Short mmCIF file of C-alpha atoms in Angstrom, two decimals:
data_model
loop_
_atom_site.label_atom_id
_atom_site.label_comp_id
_atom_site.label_asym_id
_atom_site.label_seq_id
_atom_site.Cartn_x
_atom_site.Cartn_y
_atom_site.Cartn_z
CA UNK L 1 7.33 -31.40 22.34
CA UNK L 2 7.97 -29.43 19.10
CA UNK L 3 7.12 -25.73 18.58
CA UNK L 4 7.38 -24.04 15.19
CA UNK L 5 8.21 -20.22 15.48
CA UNK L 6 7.32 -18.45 12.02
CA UNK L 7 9.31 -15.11 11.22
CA UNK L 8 6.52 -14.18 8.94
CA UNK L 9 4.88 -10.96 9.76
CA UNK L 10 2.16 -10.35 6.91
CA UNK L 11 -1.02 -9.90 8.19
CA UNK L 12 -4.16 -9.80 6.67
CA UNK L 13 -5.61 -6.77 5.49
CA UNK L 14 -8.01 -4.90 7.04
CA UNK L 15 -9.46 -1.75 5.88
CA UNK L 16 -9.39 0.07 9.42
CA UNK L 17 -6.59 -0.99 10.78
CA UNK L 18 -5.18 0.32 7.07
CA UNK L 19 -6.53 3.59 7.46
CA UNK L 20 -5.49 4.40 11.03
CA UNK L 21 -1.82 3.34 10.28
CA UNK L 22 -1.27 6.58 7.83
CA UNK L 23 0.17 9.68 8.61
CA UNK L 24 2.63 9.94 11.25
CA UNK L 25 2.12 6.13 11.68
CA UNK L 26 3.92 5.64 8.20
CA UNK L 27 7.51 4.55 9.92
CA UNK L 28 5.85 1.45 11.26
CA UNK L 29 5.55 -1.27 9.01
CA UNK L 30 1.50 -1.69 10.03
CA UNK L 31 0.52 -1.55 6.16
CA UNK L 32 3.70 -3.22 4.83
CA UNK L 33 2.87 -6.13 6.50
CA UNK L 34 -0.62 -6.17 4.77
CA UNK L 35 0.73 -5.53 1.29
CA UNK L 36 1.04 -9.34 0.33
CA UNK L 37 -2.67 -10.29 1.23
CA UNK L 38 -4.18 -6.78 -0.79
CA UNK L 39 -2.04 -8.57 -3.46
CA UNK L 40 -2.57 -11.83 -3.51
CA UNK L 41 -6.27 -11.63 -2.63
CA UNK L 42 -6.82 -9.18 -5.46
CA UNK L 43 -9.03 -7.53 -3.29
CA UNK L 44 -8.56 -4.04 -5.11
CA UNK L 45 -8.41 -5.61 -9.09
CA UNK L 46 -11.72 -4.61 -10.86
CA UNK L 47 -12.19 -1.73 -8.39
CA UNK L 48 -13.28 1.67 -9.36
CA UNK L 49 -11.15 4.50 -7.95
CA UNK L 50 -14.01 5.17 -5.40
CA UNK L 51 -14.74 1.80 -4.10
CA UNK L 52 -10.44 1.83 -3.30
CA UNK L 53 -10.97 5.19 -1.79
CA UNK L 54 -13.43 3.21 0.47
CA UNK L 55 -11.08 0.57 1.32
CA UNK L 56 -7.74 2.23 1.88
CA UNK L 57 -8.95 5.92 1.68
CA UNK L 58 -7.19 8.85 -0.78
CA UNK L 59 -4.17 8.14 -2.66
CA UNK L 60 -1.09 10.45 -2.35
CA UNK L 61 0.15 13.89 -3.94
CA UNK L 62 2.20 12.40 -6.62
CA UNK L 63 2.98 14.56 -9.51
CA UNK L 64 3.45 12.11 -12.23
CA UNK L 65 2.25 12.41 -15.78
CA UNK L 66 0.27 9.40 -16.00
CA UNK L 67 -1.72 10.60 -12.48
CA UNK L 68 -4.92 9.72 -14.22
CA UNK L 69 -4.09 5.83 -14.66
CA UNK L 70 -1.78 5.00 -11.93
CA UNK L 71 -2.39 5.84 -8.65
CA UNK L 72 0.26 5.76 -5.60
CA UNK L 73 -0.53 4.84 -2.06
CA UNK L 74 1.81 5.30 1.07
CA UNK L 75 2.72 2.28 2.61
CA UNK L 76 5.37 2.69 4.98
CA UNK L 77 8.43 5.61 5.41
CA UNK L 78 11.94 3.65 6.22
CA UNK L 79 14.75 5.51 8.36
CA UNK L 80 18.32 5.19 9.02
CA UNK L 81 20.57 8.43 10.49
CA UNK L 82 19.03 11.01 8.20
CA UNK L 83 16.22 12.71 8.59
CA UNK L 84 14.91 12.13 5.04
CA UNK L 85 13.80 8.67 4.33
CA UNK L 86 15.89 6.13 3.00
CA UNK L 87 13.28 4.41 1.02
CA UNK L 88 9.26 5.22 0.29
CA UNK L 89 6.99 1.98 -0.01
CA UNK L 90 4.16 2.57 -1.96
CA UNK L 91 0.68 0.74 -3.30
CA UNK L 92 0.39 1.13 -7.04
CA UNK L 93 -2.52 0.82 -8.76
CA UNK L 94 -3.06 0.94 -12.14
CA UNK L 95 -5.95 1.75 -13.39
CA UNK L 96 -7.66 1.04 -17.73
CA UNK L 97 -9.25 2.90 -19.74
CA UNK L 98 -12.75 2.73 -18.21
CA UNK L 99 -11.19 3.63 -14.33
CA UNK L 100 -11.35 0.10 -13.33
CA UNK L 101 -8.38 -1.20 -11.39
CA UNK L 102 -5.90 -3.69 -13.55
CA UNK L 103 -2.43 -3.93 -11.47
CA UNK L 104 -1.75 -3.66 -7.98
CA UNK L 105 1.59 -3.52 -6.78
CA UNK L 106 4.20 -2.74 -4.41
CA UNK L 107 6.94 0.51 -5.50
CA UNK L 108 9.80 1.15 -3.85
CA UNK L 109 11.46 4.58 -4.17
CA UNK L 110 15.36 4.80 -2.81
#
């Protein structure tokens, strides 16, 4: 008998499950593991900035000067010792000149 064992935790997104894993849920890796499939699906290209508000709900504080274009996400908060995170995983979404989605990403801050 042969049994295959698969290391690979993506999941496939879904919008509620999404949405319930912000907040203080941000150091599991709930929405990193979805990240892939709102990729590769494309789910959120050709999206206006409502209909992603819909899906994964309000994008984050970021002070950036391009804030109108590119919108940032939280995906996950990783840990180690300190109690400041080591690294911030984040959706980015880039947005044209009409507000229709055109890139969607994954940024890492260290």
């Amino acid at each position: 008998m042969l049994f295959a064992f698969s290391c690979n935790k993506n999941t496939h997104f879904s919008s509620e499950i999404w949405k319930k894993s912000g907040g203080e849920n941000l150091t599991l890796d709930t929405r990193n593991r979805m990240v892939k499939d709102l990729i590769e699906s494309q789910i959120l290209l050709g999206k206006t900035e409502q209909n992603i508000i819909n899906l994964i709900g309000e994008p984050s504080k970021v002070n950036r000067p391009e804030a109108d274009s590119i919108k940032y996400y939280q995906v996950q908060e990783i840990y180690s010792w300190n109690i400041d995170p080591d690294e911030l995983l984040f959706l980015k979404i880039t947005f044209n000149e009409c507000q229709i989605s055109k890139k969607v990403e994954k940024f890492i801050t260290k």
